[in-house]
Amino acid sequence: MAKPGHAWSRPKSQEEEEEEDPVDAMVSRTGCAAQHWALQECMAEKRDWRHCQAQVQAFRQCMTRQQHPHP
């Protein structure tokens, strides 16, 4: 009978724990991080995006401005 794999994992280094989430990094580069975090906070509190329409719209408008800047 084959032995199962090990059940331990190595502890994460401080560098690995502090590594920025790729989605957070992408949103930060757009300049819409504040709107993104407001939406995330609302979603965590309300647990239903339908109750966070003001935040959804603010984030959408910010992202639209970033994708189609006016001269």
mmCIF file of N, CA and C in Angstrom:
data_model
loop_
_atom_site.group_PDB
_atom_site.id
_atom_site.type_symbol
_atom_site.label_atom_id
_atom_site.label_comp_id
_atom_site.label_asym_id
_atom_site.label_seq_id
_atom_site.Cartn_x
_atom_site.Cartn_y
_atom_site.Cartn_z
ATOM 1 N N MET A 1 0.840 -1.179 0.000
ATOM 2 C CA MET A 1 0.000 0.000 0.000
ATOM 3 C C MET A 1 0.890 1.249 0.000
ATOM 4 N N ALA A 2 0.576 2.214 -0.848
ATOM 5 C CA ALA A 2 1.375 3.430 -0.960
ATOM 6 C C ALA A 2 1.101 4.356 0.216
ATOM 7 N N LYS A 3 2.161 5.044 0.640
ATOM 8 C CA LYS A 3 2.016 6.001 1.729
ATOM 9 C C LYS A 3 1.423 7.298 1.183
ATOM 10 N N PRO A 4 0.524 7.928 1.939
ATOM 11 C CA PRO A 4 -0.017 9.215 1.493
ATOM 12 C C PRO A 4 1.053 10.292 1.577
ATOM 13 N N GLY A 5 0.840 11.376 0.873
ATOM 14 C CA GLY A 5 1.782 12.497 0.899
ATOM 15 C C GLY A 5 1.871 13.121 2.276
ATOM 16 N N HIS A 6 2.859 13.960 2.449
ATOM 17 C CA HIS A 6 3.037 14.601 3.753
ATOM 18 C C HIS A 6 1.886 15.550 4.038
ATOM 19 N N ALA A 7 1.633 15.769 5.288
ATOM 20 C CA ALA A 7 0.512 16.615 5.706
ATOM 21 C C ALA A 7 0.986 17.944 6.290
ATOM 22 N N TRP A 8 2.242 18.307 6.100
ATOM 23 C CA TRP A 8 2.738 19.553 6.655
ATOM 24 C C TRP A 8 3.052 20.508 5.520
ATOM 25 N N SER A 9 3.138 21.751 5.854
ATOM 26 C CA SER A 9 3.577 22.749 4.883
ATOM 27 C C SER A 9 4.581 23.652 5.580
ATOM 28 N N ARG A 10 5.472 24.188 4.776
ATOM 29 C CA ARG A 10 6.484 25.065 5.360
ATOM 30 C C ARG A 10 5.854 26.391 5.720
ATOM 31 N N PRO A 11 6.334 27.016 6.766
ATOM 32 C CA PRO A 11 5.794 28.333 7.132
ATOM 33 C C PRO A 11 6.120 29.348 6.043
ATOM 34 N N LYS A 12 5.221 30.269 5.816
ATOM 35 C CA LYS A 12 5.446 31.306 4.816
ATOM 36 C C LYS A 12 6.434 32.331 5.355
ATOM 37 N N SER A 13 7.278 32.803 4.477
ATOM 38 C CA SER A 13 8.201 33.860 4.874
ATOM 39 C C SER A 13 7.433 35.170 4.955
ATOM 40 N N GLN A 14 8.014 36.150 5.598
ATOM 41 C CA GLN A 14 7.365 37.449 5.733
ATOM 42 C C GLN A 14 7.140 38.058 4.349
ATOM 43 N N GLU A 15 8.083 37.841 3.443
ATOM 44 C CA GLU A 15 7.967 38.369 2.093
ATOM 45 C C GLU A 15 6.749 37.788 1.379
ATOM 46 N N GLU A 16 6.521 36.482 1.529
ATOM 47 C CA GLU A 16 5.383 35.833 0.886
ATOM 48 C C GLU A 16 4.056 36.325 1.466
ATOM 49 N N GLU A 17 4.019 36.562 2.767
ATOM 50 C CA GLU A 17 2.793 37.012 3.405
ATOM 51 C C GLU A 17 2.442 38.438 3.007
ATOM 52 N N GLU A 18 3.457 39.255 2.719
ATOM 53 C CA GLU A 18 3.223 40.647 2.381
ATOM 54 C C GLU A 18 3.043 40.857 0.884
ATOM 55 N N GLU A 19 3.122 39.804 0.091
ATOM 56 C CA GLU A 19 2.991 39.922 -1.353
ATOM 57 C C GLU A 19 1.614 40.469 -1.714
ATOM 58 N N GLU A 20 1.595 41.447 -2.597
ATOM 59 C CA GLU A 20 0.341 42.104 -2.961
ATOM 60 C C GLU A 20 -0.482 41.213 -3.893
ATOM 61 N N ASP A 21 -1.769 41.216 -3.655
ATOM 62 C CA ASP A 21 -2.700 40.477 -4.486
ATOM 63 C C ASP A 21 -2.658 41.056 -5.899
ATOM 64 N N PRO A 22 -2.622 40.214 -6.935
ATOM 65 C CA PRO A 22 -2.554 40.729 -8.311
ATOM 66 C C PRO A 22 -3.746 41.624 -8.687
ATOM 67 N N VAL A 23 -4.922 41.297 -8.195
ATOM 68 C CA VAL A 23 -6.096 42.118 -8.495
ATOM 69 C C VAL A 23 -5.962 43.482 -7.827
ATOM 70 N N ASP A 24 -5.513 43.504 -6.573
ATOM 71 C CA ASP A 24 -5.305 44.778 -5.881
ATOM 72 C C ASP A 24 -4.274 45.633 -6.616
ATOM 73 N N ALA A 25 -3.218 44.997 -7.090
ATOM 74 C CA ALA A 25 -2.177 45.726 -7.814
ATOM 75 C C ALA A 25 -2.745 46.317 -9.102
ATOM 76 N N MET A 26 -3.553 45.543 -9.825
ATOM 77 C CA MET A 26 -4.139 46.015 -11.074
ATOM 78 C C MET A 26 -5.071 47.203 -10.815
ATOM 79 N N VAL A 27 -5.924 47.093 -9.800
ATOM 80 C CA VAL A 27 -6.866 48.167 -9.485
ATOM 81 C C VAL A 27 -6.112 49.412 -9.029
ATOM 82 N N SER A 28 -5.063 49.245 -8.276
ATOM 83 C CA SER A 28 -4.278 50.394 -7.811
ATOM 84 C C SER A 28 -3.687 51.156 -8.987
ATOM 85 N N ARG A 29 -3.257 50.435 -10.028
ATOM 86 C CA ARG A 29 -2.682 51.102 -11.195
ATOM 87 C C ARG A 29 -3.723 51.902 -11.974
ATOM 88 N N THR A 30 -4.990 51.581 -11.839
ATOM 89 C CA THR A 30 -6.033 52.308 -12.570
ATOM 90 C C THR A 30 -6.369 53.640 -11.922
ATOM 91 N N GLY A 31 -6.042 53.796 -10.647
ATOM 92 C CA GLY A 31 -6.421 55.011 -9.931
ATOM 93 C C GLY A 31 -7.808 54.911 -9.319
ATOM 94 N N CYS A 32 -8.393 53.725 -9.339
ATOM 95 C CA CYS A 32 -9.755 53.530 -8.824
ATOM 96 C C CYS A 32 -9.769 52.687 -7.549
ATOM 97 N N ALA A 33 -8.669 52.665 -6.838
ATOM 98 C CA ALA A 33 -8.575 51.817 -5.639
ATOM 99 C C ALA A 33 -9.571 52.238 -4.558
ATOM 100 N N ALA A 34 -9.769 53.524 -4.378
ATOM 101 C CA ALA A 34 -10.689 53.982 -3.331
ATOM 102 C C ALA A 34 -12.107 53.494 -3.608
ATOM 103 N N GLN A 35 -12.535 53.580 -4.867
ATOM 104 C CA GLN A 35 -13.865 53.111 -5.234
ATOM 105 C C GLN A 35 -13.969 51.594 -5.102
ATOM 106 N N HIS A 36 -12.899 50.918 -5.459
ATOM 107 C CA HIS A 36 -12.863 49.454 -5.343
ATOM 108 C C HIS A 36 -13.011 49.028 -3.885
ATOM 109 N N TRP A 37 -12.263 49.684 -2.987
ATOM 110 C CA TRP A 37 -12.326 49.318 -1.570
ATOM 111 C C TRP A 37 -13.675 49.670 -0.962
ATOM 112 N N ALA A 38 -14.269 50.780 -1.402
ATOM 113 C CA ALA A 38 -15.603 51.131 -0.907
ATOM 114 C C ALA A 38 -16.609 50.057 -1.314
ATOM 115 N N LEU A 39 -16.495 49.581 -2.536
ATOM 116 C CA LEU A 39 -17.381 48.511 -3.004
ATOM 117 C C LEU A 39 -17.131 47.228 -2.222
ATOM 118 N N GLN A 40 -15.868 46.887 -1.985
ATOM 119 C CA GLN A 40 -15.538 45.684 -1.223
ATOM 120 C C GLN A 40 -16.096 45.752 0.197
ATOM 121 N N GLU A 41 -15.966 46.915 0.820
ATOM 122 C CA GLU A 41 -16.479 47.080 2.180
ATOM 123 C C GLU A 41 -17.995 46.944 2.215
ATOM 124 N N CYS A 42 -18.668 47.535 1.238
ATOM 125 C CA CYS A 42 -20.128 47.420 1.174
ATOM 126 C C CYS A 42 -20.534 45.964 0.987
ATOM 127 N N MET A 43 -19.848 45.275 0.094
ATOM 128 C CA MET A 43 -20.168 43.866 -0.161
ATOM 129 C C MET A 43 -19.950 43.017 1.094
ATOM 130 N N ALA A 44 -18.912 43.310 1.836
ATOM 131 C CA ALA A 44 -18.649 42.558 3.063
ATOM 132 C C ALA A 44 -19.743 42.813 4.104
ATOM 133 N N GLU A 45 -20.221 44.052 4.140
ATOM 134 C CA GLU A 45 -21.242 44.411 5.117
ATOM 135 C C GLU A 45 -22.628 43.912 4.709
ATOM 136 N N LYS A 46 -23.010 44.161 3.470
ATOM 137 C CA LYS A 46 -24.374 43.860 3.013
ATOM 138 C C LYS A 46 -24.545 42.446 2.471
ATOM 139 N N ARG A 47 -23.431 41.876 1.953
ATOM 140 C CA ARG A 47 -23.443 40.534 1.368
ATOM 141 C C ARG A 47 -24.399 40.396 0.180
ATOM 142 N N ASP A 48 -24.677 41.508 -0.497
ATOM 143 C CA ASP A 48 -25.551 41.493 -1.668
ATOM 144 C C ASP A 48 -25.229 42.720 -2.509
ATOM 145 N N TRP A 49 -24.722 42.510 -3.710
ATOM 146 C CA TRP A 49 -24.292 43.618 -4.552
ATOM 147 C C TRP A 49 -25.445 44.561 -4.891
ATOM 148 N N ARG A 50 -26.672 44.083 -4.845
ATOM 149 C CA ARG A 50 -27.821 44.940 -5.166
ATOM 150 C C ARG A 50 -27.980 46.069 -4.158
ATOM 151 N N HIS A 51 -27.456 45.888 -2.954
ATOM 152 C CA HIS A 51 -27.517 46.934 -1.926
ATOM 153 C C HIS A 51 -26.328 47.888 -2.013
ATOM 154 N N CYS A 52 -25.451 47.650 -2.973
ATOM 155 C CA CYS A 52 -24.235 48.451 -3.100
ATOM 156 C C CYS A 52 -24.178 49.158 -4.455
ATOM 157 N N GLN A 53 -25.325 49.502 -5.008
ATOM 158 C CA GLN A 53 -25.363 50.074 -6.348
ATOM 159 C C GLN A 53 -24.621 51.407 -6.466
ATOM 160 N N ALA A 54 -24.648 52.231 -5.433
ATOM 161 C CA ALA A 54 -23.914 53.501 -5.499
ATOM 162 C C ALA A 54 -22.420 53.234 -5.653
ATOM 163 N N GLN A 55 -21.900 52.256 -4.916
ATOM 164 C CA GLN A 55 -20.479 51.919 -4.993
ATOM 165 C C GLN A 55 -20.141 51.246 -6.329
ATOM 166 N N VAL A 56 -21.047 50.400 -6.808
ATOM 167 C CA VAL A 56 -20.839 49.752 -8.108
ATOM 168 C C VAL A 56 -20.743 50.818 -9.199
ATOM 169 N N GLN A 57 -21.668 51.762 -9.187
ATOM 170 C CA GLN A 57 -21.679 52.821 -10.199
ATOM 171 C C GLN A 57 -20.426 53.700 -10.109
ATOM 172 N N ALA A 58 -20.011 54.042 -8.901
ATOM 173 C CA ALA A 58 -18.811 54.877 -8.740
ATOM 174 C C ALA A 58 -17.579 54.153 -9.274
ATOM 175 N N PHE A 59 -17.456 52.871 -8.988
ATOM 176 C CA PHE A 59 -16.320 52.094 -9.475
ATOM 177 C C PHE A 59 -16.390 51.965 -10.994
ATOM 178 N N ARG A 60 -17.566 51.701 -11.531
ATOM 179 C CA ARG A 60 -17.742 51.571 -12.981
ATOM 180 C C ARG A 60 -17.377 52.879 -13.680
ATOM 181 N N GLN A 61 -17.846 53.998 -13.156
ATOM 182 C CA GLN A 61 -17.549 55.290 -13.771
ATOM 183 C C GLN A 61 -16.055 55.591 -13.740
ATOM 184 N N CYS A 62 -15.415 55.281 -12.630
ATOM 185 C CA CYS A 62 -13.969 55.508 -12.525
ATOM 186 C C CYS A 62 -13.225 54.653 -13.546
ATOM 187 N N MET A 63 -13.578 53.399 -13.650
ATOM 188 C CA MET A 63 -12.904 52.510 -14.598
ATOM 189 C C MET A 63 -13.154 52.957 -16.035
ATOM 190 N N THR A 64 -14.355 53.418 -16.322
ATOM 191 C CA THR A 64 -14.668 53.906 -17.668
ATOM 192 C C THR A 64 -13.817 55.125 -18.001
ATOM 193 N N ARG A 65 -13.682 56.046 -17.030
ATOM 194 C CA ARG A 65 -12.839 57.225 -17.249
ATOM 195 C C ARG A 65 -11.386 56.815 -17.508
ATOM 196 N N GLN A 66 -10.922 55.797 -16.819
ATOM 197 C CA GLN A 66 -9.533 55.368 -16.993
ATOM 198 C C GLN A 66 -9.318 54.690 -18.348
ATOM 199 N N GLN A 67 -10.354 53.978 -18.825
ATOM 200 C CA GLN A 67 -10.219 53.279 -20.101
ATOM 201 C C GLN A 67 -10.406 54.196 -21.295
ATOM 202 N N HIS A 68 -11.217 55.258 -21.128
ATOM 203 C CA HIS A 68 -11.502 56.183 -22.215
ATOM 204 C C HIS A 68 -11.274 57.618 -21.756
ATOM 205 N N PRO A 69 -10.034 57.992 -21.523
ATOM 206 C CA PRO A 69 -9.791 59.358 -21.036
ATOM 207 C C PRO A 69 -10.137 60.390 -22.106
ATOM 208 N N HIS A 70 -10.675 61.515 -21.674
ATOM 209 C CA HIS A 70 -10.999 62.610 -22.583
ATOM 210 C C HIS A 70 -9.796 63.541 -22.678
ATOM 211 N N PRO A 71 -9.529 64.027 -23.890
ATOM 212 C CA PRO A 71 -8.355 64.913 -24.063
ATOM 213 C C PRO A 71 -8.489 66.260 -23.404
#
